[in-house]
mmCIF file of C-alpha atoms in Angstrom:
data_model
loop_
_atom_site.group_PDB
_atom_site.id
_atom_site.type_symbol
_atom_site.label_atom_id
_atom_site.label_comp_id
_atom_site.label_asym_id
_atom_site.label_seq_id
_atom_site.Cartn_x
_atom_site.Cartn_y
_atom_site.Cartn_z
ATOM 1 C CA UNK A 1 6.971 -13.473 -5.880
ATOM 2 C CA UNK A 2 6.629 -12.470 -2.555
ATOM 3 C CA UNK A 3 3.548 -13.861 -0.507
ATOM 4 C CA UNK A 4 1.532 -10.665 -0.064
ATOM 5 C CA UNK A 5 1.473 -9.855 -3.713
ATOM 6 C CA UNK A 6 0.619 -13.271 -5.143
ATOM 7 C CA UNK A 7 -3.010 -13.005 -6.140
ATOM 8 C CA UNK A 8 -3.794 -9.276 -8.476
ATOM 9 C CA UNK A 9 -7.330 -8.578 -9.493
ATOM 10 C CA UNK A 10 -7.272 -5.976 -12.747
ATOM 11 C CA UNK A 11 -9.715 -3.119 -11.866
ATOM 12 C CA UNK A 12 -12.555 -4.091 -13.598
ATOM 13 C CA UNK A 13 -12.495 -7.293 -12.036
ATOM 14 C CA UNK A 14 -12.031 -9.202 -15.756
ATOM 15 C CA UNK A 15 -8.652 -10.751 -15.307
ATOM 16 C CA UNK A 16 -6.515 -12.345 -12.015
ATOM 17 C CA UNK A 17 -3.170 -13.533 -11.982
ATOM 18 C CA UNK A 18 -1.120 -15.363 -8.940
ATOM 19 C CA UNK A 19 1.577 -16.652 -8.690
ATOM 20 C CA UNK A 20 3.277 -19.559 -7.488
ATOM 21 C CA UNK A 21 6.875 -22.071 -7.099
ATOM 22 C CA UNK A 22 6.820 -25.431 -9.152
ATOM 23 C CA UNK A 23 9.039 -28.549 -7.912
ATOM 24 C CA UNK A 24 11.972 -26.962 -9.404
ATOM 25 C CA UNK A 25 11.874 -23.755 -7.692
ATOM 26 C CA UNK A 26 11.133 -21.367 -10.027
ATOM 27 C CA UNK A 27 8.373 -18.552 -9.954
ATOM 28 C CA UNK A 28 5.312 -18.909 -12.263
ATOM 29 C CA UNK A 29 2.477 -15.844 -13.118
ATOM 30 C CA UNK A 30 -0.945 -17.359 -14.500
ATOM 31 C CA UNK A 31 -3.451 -15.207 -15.808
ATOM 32 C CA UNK A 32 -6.752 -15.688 -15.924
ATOM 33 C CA UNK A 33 -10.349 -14.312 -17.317
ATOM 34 C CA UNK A 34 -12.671 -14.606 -15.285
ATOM 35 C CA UNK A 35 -15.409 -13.537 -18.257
ATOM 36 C CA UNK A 36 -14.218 -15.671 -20.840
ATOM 37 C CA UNK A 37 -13.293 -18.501 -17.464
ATOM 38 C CA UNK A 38 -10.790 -19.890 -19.031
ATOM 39 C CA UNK A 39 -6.609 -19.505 -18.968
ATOM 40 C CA UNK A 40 -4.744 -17.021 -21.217
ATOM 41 C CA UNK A 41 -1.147 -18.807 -20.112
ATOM 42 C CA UNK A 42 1.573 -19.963 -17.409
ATOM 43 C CA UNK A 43 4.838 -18.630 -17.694
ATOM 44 C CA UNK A 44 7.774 -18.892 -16.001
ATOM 45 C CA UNK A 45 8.926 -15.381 -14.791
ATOM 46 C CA UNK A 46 12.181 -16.701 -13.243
ATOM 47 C CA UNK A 47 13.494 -18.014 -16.881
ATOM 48 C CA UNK A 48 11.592 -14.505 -18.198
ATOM 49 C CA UNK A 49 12.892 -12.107 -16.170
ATOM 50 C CA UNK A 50 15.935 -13.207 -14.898
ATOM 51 C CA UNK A 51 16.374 -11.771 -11.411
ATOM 52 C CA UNK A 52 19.294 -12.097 -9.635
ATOM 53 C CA UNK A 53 17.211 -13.227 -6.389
ATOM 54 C CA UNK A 54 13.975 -13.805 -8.466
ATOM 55 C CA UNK A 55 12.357 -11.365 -6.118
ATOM 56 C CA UNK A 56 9.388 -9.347 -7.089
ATOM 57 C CA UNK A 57 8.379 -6.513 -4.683
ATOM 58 C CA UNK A 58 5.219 -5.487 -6.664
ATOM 59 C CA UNK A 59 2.570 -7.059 -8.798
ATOM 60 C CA UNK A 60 0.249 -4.408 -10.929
ATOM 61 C CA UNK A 61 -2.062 -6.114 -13.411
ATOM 62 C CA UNK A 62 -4.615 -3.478 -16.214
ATOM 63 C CA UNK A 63 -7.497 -4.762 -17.295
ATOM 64 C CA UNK A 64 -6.908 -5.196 -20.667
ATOM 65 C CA UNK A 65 -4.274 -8.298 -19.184
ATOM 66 C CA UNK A 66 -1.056 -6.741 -19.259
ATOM 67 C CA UNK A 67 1.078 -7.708 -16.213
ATOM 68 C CA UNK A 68 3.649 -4.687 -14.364
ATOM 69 C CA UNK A 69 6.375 -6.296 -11.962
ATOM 70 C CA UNK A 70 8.863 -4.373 -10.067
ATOM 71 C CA UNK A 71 11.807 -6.281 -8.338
ATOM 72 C CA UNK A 72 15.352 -4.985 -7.300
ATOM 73 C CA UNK A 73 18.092 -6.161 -9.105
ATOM 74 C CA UNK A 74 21.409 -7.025 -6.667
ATOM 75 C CA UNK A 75 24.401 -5.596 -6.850
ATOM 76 C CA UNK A 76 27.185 -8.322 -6.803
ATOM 77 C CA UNK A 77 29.532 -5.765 -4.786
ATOM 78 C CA UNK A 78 30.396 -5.970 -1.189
ATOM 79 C CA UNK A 79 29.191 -2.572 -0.243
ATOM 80 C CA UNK A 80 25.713 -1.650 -1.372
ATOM 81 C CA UNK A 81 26.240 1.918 -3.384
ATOM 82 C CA UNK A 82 22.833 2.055 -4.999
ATOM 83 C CA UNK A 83 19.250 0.382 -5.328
ATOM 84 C CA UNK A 84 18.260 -0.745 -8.808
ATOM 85 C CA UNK A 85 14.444 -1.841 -9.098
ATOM 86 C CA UNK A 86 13.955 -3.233 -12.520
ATOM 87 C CA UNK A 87 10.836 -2.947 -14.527
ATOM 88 C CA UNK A 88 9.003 -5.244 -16.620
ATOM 89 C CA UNK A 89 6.519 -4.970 -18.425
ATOM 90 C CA UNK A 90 4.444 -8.937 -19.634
ATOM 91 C CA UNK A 91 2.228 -9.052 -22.480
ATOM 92 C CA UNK A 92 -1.306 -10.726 -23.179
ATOM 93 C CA UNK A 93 0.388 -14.083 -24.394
ATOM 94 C CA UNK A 94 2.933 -14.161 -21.840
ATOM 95 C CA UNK A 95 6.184 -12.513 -23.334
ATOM 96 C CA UNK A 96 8.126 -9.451 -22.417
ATOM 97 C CA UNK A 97 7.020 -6.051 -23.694
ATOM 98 C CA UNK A 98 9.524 -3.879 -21.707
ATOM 99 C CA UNK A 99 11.544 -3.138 -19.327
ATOM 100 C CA UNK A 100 13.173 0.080 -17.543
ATOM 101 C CA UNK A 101 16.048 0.187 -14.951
ATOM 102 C CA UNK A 102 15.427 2.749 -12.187
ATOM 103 C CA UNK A 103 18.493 3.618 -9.907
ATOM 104 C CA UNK A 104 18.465 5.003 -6.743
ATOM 105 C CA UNK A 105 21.964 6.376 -5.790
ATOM 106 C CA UNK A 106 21.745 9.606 -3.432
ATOM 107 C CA UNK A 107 18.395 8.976 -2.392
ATOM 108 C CA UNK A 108 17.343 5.071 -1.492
ATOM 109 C CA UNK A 109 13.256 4.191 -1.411
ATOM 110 C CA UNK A 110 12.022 3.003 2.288
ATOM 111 C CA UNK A 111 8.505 1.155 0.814
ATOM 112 C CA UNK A 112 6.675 1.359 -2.582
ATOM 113 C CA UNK A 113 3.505 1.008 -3.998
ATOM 114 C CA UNK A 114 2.559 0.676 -7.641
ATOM 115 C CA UNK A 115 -0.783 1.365 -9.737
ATOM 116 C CA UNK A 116 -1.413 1.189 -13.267
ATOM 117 C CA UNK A 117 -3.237 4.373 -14.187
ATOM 118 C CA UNK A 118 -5.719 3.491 -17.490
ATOM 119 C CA UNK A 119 -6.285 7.328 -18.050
ATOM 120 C CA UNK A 120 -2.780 8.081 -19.598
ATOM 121 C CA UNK A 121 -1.187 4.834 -20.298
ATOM 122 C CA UNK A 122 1.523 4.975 -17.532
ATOM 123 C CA UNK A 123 3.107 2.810 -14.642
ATOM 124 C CA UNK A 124 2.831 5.191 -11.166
ATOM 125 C CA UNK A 125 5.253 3.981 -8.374
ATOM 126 C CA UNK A 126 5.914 5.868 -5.102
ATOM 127 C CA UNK A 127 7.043 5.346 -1.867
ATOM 128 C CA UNK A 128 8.849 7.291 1.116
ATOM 129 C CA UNK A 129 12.566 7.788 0.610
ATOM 130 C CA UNK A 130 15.878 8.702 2.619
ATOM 131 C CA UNK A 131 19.471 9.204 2.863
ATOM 132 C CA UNK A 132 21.469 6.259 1.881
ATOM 133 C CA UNK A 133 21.384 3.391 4.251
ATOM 134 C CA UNK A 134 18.867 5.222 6.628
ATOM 135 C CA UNK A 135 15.579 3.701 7.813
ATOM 136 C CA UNK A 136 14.043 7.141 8.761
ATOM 137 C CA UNK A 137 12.352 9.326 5.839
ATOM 138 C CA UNK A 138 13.165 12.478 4.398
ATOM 139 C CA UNK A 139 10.977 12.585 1.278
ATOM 140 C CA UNK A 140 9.021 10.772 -1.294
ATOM 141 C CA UNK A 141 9.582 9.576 -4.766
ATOM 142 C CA UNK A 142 7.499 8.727 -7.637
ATOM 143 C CA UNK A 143 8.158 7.414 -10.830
ATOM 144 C CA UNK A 144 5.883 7.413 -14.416
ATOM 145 C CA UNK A 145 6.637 4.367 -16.827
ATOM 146 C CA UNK A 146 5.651 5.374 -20.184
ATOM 147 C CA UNK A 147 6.220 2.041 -21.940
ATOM 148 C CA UNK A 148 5.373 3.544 -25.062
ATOM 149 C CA UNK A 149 8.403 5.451 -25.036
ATOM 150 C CA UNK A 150 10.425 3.638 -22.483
ATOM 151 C CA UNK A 151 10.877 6.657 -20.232
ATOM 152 C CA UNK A 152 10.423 6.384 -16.439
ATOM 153 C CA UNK A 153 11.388 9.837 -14.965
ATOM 154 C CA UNK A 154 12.394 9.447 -11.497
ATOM 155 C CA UNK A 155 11.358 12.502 -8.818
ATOM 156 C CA UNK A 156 12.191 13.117 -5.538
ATOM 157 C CA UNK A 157 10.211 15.351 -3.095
ATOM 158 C CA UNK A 158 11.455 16.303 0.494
ATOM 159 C CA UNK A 159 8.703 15.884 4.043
ATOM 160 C CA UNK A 160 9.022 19.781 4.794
ATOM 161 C CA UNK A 161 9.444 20.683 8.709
ATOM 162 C CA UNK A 162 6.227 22.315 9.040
ATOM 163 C CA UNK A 163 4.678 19.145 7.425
ATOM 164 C CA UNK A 164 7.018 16.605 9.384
ATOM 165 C CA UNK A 165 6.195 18.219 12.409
ATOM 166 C CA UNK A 166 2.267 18.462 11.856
ATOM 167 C CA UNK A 167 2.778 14.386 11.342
ATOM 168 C CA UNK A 168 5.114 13.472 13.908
ATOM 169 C CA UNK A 169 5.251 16.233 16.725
ATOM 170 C CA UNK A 170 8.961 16.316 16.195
ATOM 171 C CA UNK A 171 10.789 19.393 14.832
ATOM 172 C CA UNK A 172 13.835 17.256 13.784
ATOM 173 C CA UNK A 173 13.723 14.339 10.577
ATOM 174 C CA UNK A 174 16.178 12.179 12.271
ATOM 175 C CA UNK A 175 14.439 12.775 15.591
ATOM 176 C CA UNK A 176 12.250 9.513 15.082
ATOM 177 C CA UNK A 177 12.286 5.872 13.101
ATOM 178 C CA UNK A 178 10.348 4.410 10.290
ATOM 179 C CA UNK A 179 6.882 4.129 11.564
ATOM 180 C CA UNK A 180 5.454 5.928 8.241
ATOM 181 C CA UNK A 181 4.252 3.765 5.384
ATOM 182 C CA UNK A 182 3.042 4.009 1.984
ATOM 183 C CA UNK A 183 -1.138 2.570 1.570
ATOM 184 C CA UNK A 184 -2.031 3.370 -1.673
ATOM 185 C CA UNK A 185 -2.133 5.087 -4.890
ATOM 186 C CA UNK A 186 -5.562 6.602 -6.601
ATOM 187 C CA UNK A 187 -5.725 8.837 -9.643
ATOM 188 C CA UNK A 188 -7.825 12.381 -10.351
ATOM 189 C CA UNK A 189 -9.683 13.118 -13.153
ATOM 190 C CA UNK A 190 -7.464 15.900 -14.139
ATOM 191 C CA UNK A 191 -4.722 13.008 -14.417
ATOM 192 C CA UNK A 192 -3.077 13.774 -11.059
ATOM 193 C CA UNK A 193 -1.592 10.878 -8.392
ATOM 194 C CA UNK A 194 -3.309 11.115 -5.258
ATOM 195 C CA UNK A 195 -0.884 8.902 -2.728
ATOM 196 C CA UNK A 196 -1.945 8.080 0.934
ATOM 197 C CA UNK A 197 0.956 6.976 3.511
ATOM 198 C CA UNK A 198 0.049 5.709 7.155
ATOM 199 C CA UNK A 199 1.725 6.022 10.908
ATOM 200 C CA UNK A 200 1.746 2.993 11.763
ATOM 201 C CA UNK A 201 4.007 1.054 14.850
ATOM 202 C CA UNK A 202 4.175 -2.336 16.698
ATOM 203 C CA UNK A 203 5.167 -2.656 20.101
ATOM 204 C CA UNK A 204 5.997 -6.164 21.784
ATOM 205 C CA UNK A 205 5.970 -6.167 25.459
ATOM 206 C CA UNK A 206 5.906 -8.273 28.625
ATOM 207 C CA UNK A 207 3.074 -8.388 31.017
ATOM 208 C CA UNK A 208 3.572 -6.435 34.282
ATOM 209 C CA UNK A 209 2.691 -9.023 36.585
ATOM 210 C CA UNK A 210 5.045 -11.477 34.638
ATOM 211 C CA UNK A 211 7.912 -12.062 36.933
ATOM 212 C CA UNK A 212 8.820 -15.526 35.854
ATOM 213 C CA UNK A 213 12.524 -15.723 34.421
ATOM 214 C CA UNK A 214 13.783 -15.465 31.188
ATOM 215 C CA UNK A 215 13.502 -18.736 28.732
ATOM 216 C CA UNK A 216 12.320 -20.748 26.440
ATOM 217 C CA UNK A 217 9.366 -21.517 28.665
ATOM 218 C CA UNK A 218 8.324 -17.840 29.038
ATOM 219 C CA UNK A 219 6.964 -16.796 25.773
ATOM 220 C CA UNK A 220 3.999 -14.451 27.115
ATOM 221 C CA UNK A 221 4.170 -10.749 25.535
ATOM 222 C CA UNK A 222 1.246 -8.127 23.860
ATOM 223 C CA UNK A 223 1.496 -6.976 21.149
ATOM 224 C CA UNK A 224 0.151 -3.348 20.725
ATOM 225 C CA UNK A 225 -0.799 -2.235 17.360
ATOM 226 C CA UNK A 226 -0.547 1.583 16.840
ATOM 227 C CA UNK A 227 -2.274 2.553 13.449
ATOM 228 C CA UNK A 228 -2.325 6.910 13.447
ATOM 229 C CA UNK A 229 -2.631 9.664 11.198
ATOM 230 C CA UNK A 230 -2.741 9.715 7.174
ATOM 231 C CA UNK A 231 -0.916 11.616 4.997
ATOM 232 C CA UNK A 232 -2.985 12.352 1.597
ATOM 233 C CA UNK A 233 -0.093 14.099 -1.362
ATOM 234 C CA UNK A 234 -1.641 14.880 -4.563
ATOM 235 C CA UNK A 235 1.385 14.723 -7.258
ATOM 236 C CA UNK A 236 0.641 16.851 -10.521
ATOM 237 C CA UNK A 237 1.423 15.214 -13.853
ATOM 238 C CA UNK A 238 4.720 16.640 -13.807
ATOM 239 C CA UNK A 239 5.768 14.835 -10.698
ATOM 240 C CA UNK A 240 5.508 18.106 -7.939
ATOM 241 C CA UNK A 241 3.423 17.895 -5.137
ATOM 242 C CA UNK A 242 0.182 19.942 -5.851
ATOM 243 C CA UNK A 243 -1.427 20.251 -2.266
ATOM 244 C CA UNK A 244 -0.464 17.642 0.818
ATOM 245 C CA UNK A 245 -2.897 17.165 4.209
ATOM 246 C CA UNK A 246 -2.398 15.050 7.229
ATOM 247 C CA UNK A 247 -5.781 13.819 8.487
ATOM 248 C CA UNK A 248 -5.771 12.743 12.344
ATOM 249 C CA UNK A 249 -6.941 9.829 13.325
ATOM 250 C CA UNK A 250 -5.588 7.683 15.969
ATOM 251 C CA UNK A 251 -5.998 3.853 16.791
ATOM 252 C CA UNK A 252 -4.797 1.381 19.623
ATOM 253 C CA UNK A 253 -5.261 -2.226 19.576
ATOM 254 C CA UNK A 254 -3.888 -5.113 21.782
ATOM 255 C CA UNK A 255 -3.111 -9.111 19.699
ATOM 256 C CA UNK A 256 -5.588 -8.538 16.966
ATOM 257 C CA UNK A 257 -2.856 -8.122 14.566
ATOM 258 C CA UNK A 258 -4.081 -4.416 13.729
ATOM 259 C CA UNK A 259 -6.960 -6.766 12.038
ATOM 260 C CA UNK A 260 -10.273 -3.745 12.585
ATOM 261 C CA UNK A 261 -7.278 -1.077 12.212
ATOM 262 C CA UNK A 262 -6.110 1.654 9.155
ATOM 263 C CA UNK A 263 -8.849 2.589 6.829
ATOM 264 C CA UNK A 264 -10.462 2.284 3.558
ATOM 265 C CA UNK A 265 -10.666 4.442 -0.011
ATOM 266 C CA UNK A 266 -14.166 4.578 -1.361
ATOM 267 C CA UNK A 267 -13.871 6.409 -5.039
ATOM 268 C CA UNK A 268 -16.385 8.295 -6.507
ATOM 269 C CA UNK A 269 -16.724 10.567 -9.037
ATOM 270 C CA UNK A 270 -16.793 13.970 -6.924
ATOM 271 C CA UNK A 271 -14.753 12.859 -4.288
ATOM 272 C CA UNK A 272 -13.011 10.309 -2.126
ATOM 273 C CA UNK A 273 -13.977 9.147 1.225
ATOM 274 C CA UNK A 274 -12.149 7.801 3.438
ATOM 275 C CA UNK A 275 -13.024 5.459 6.338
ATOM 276 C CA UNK A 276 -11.859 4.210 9.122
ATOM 277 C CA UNK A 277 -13.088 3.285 12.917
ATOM 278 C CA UNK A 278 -12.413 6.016 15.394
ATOM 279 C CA UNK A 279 -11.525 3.591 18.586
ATOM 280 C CA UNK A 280 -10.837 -0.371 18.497
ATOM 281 C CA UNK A 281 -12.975 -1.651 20.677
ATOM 282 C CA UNK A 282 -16.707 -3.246 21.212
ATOM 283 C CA UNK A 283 -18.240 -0.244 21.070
ATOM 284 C CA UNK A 284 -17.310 2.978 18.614
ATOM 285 C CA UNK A 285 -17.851 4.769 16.019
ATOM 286 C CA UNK A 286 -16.981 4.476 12.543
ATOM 287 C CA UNK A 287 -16.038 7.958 11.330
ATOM 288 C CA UNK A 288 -15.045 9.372 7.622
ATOM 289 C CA UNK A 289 -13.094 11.930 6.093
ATOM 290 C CA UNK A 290 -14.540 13.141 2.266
ATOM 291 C CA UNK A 291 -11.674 14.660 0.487
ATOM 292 C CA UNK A 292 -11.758 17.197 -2.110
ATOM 293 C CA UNK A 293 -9.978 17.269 -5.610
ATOM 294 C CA UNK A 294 -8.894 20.610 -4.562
ATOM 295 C CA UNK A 295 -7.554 19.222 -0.920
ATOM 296 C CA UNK A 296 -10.450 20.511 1.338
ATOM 297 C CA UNK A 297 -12.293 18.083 3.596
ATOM 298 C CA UNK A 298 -14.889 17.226 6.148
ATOM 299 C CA UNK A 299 -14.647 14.616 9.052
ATOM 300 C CA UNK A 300 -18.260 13.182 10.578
ATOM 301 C CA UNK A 301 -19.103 10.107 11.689
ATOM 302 C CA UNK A 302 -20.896 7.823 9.870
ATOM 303 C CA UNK A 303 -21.861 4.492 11.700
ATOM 304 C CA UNK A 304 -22.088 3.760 15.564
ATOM 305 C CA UNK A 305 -21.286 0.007 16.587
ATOM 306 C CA UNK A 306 -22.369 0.088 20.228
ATOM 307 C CA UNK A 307 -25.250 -3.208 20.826
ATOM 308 C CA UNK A 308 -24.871 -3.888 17.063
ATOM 309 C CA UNK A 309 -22.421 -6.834 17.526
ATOM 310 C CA UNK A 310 -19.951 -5.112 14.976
ATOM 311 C CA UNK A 311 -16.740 -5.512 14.655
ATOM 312 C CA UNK A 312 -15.445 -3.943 11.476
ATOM 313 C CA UNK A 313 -12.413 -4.814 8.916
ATOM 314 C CA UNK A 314 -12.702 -1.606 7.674
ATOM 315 C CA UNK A 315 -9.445 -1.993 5.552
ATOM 316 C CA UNK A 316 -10.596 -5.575 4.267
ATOM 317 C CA UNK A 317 -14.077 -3.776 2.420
ATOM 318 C CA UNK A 318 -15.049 -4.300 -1.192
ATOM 319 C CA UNK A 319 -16.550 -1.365 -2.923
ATOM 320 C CA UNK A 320 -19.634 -2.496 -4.994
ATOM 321 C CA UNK A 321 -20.205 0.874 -6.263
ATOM 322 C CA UNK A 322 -19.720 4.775 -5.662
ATOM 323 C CA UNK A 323 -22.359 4.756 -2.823
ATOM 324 C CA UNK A 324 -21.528 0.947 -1.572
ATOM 325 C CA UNK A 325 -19.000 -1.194 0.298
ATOM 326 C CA UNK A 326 -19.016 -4.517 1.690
ATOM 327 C CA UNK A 327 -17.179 -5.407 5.068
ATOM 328 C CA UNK A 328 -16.105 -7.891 6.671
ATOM 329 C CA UNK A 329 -17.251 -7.810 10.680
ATOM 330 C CA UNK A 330 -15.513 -10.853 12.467
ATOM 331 C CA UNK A 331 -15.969 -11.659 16.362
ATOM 332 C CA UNK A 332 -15.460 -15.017 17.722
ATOM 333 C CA UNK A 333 -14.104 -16.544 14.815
ATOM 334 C CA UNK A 334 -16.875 -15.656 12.830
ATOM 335 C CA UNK A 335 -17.317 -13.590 10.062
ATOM 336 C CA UNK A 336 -20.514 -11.882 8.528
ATOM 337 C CA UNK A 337 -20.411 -9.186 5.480
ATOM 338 C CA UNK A 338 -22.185 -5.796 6.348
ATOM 339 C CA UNK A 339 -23.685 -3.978 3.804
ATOM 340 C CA UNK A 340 -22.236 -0.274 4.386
ATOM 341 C CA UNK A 341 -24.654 2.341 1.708
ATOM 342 C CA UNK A 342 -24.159 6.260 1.805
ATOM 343 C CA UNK A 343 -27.018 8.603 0.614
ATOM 344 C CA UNK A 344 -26.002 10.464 -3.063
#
């Protein structure tokens, strides 16, 4: 399991499971309830599942306990024809429910992300896609495991020009790399996937003034962090894309590791808000956009940091409830929690 998906907290904050290698190499999931605080079982995925690589992209855990992994399975062929991401589905005790093949032939997947959506039952995956052995995107995909039935239709969606050039200032797809990414996945009322993707880029560069030669000696550089506009797609239940908006924001940073960059989902029941800071640096303004089921939306600002001594993980918060989020604010190596609450 790969490090950035190791530890998975359900949604109702009942169960957690992580991950982890024992002496002989092999991958382990534990799961654990936190209300009962005690351990429902270690198992040994590798043995389980069998991947070739014992690779797992994506960890998705419900709240009832039920553990979603999504891993590609490799081709033992010289040239790479197609992508195969298997699907499996673990059960409360540790054994395998299901699983579901999904290949990717024409079209390959650039990123994914994966959410279990408790309203209907179903496994929602999507990501950006493109043209066989391309890095630059062309479309999205999404896919709806219904383990019930075993079915995982698999849907493809082109960026259209008048929405690639609204995101990127380009008129032409292949005009431009990879620098889009997929954030997250939330879910409507009406049943709908709402999917935000990101611009984001690093640069690594040399100082100006540094005019010492080339070696191992000479390892100064920056690093800028460019974190820019989101794209917000609502997918209908049938997979098409109901209504799609690209809200501006833009954000530079310089060897912070993009740590007080992106932005933050707080759900409530109306609508979603997203947050984010407007400029990285001592003193700014934290700014939102609220987003309508229907795709309207408002940007204000919510929060100004100047002689407050904040520096704001925006992307790191906690959301306590619909009106509440914790966040971290770190300067100096040291980190407080601000309380962030909005009026109803």
């Amino acid at each position: 399991i790969k490090p950035s998906y190791k530890i998975k907290i359900s949604a109702n904050q009942s169960k957690i499971c992580f991950g982890y290698l024992d002496q002989d190499h092999k991958h382990h999931v534990v799961l654990y309830d936190r209300f009962k605080n005690k351990m429902l079982y270690d198992t040994c995925v590798t043995d389980l599942l069998h991947y070739d690589d014992n690779s797992v992209n994506e960890i998705e855990l419900s709240d009832e306990g039920e553990i979603f992994l999504i891993g590609e399975i490799q081709e033992k062929k010289f040239i790479k024809k197609k992508i195969i991401y298997r699907l499996s589905q673990i059960s409360t005790i540790g054994s395998i429910l299901s699983e579901k093949d999904i290949y990717f032939d024409e079209f390959w997947p650039l990123d994914l992300k994966m959410k279990f959506n408790p309203l209907n039952k179903k496994l929602c995956i999507s990501g950006l896609s493109s043209e066989r052995n391309s890095e630059t995107p062309i479309g999205f995909y999404s896919v709806l495991w219904d383990t019930n039935e075993n079915e995982a239709p698999l849907v493809f969606q082109d960026i259209s020009s008048d929405l690639f050039k609204e995101w990127t200032g380009k008129d032409k797809k292949k005009s431009v790399t990879n620098n889009l990414l997929t954030e997250s996945i939330h879910f409507t009322d009406s049943g709908n996937m709402l999917v935000f993707y990101e611009s984001n880029k690093e640069l690594t560069r040399k100082p100006y003034f540094n005019s010492v030669a080339e070696g191992p000696l000479n390892v100064s550089r920056w690093t800028d962090y460019y974190y820019e506009d989101i794209l917000a797609i609502n997918f209908s239940a049938d997979q098409n894309i109901a209504w799609q908006k690209v809200l501006h924001k833009k954000q530079f940073s310089q060897d912070d590791d993009g740590l007080f960059s992106s932005f933050f989902v707080l759900s409530t029941s109306d609508y979603l808000r997203i947050i984010f800071n407007d400029e990285i640096k001592n003193e700014s303004t934290v700014s939102e956009y609220i987003l309508l089921p229907t795709g309207e939306y408002l940007r204000k600002s919510i929060l100004n940091t100047t002689s407050q001594n904040l520096y704001l993980r925006i992307k790191d918060a906690v959301q306590i409830n619909a009106n509440t989020l914790l966040v971290p604010s770190e300067s100096n190596g040291k980190m407080n929690l601000v309380r962030i609450s909005f009026e109803e």
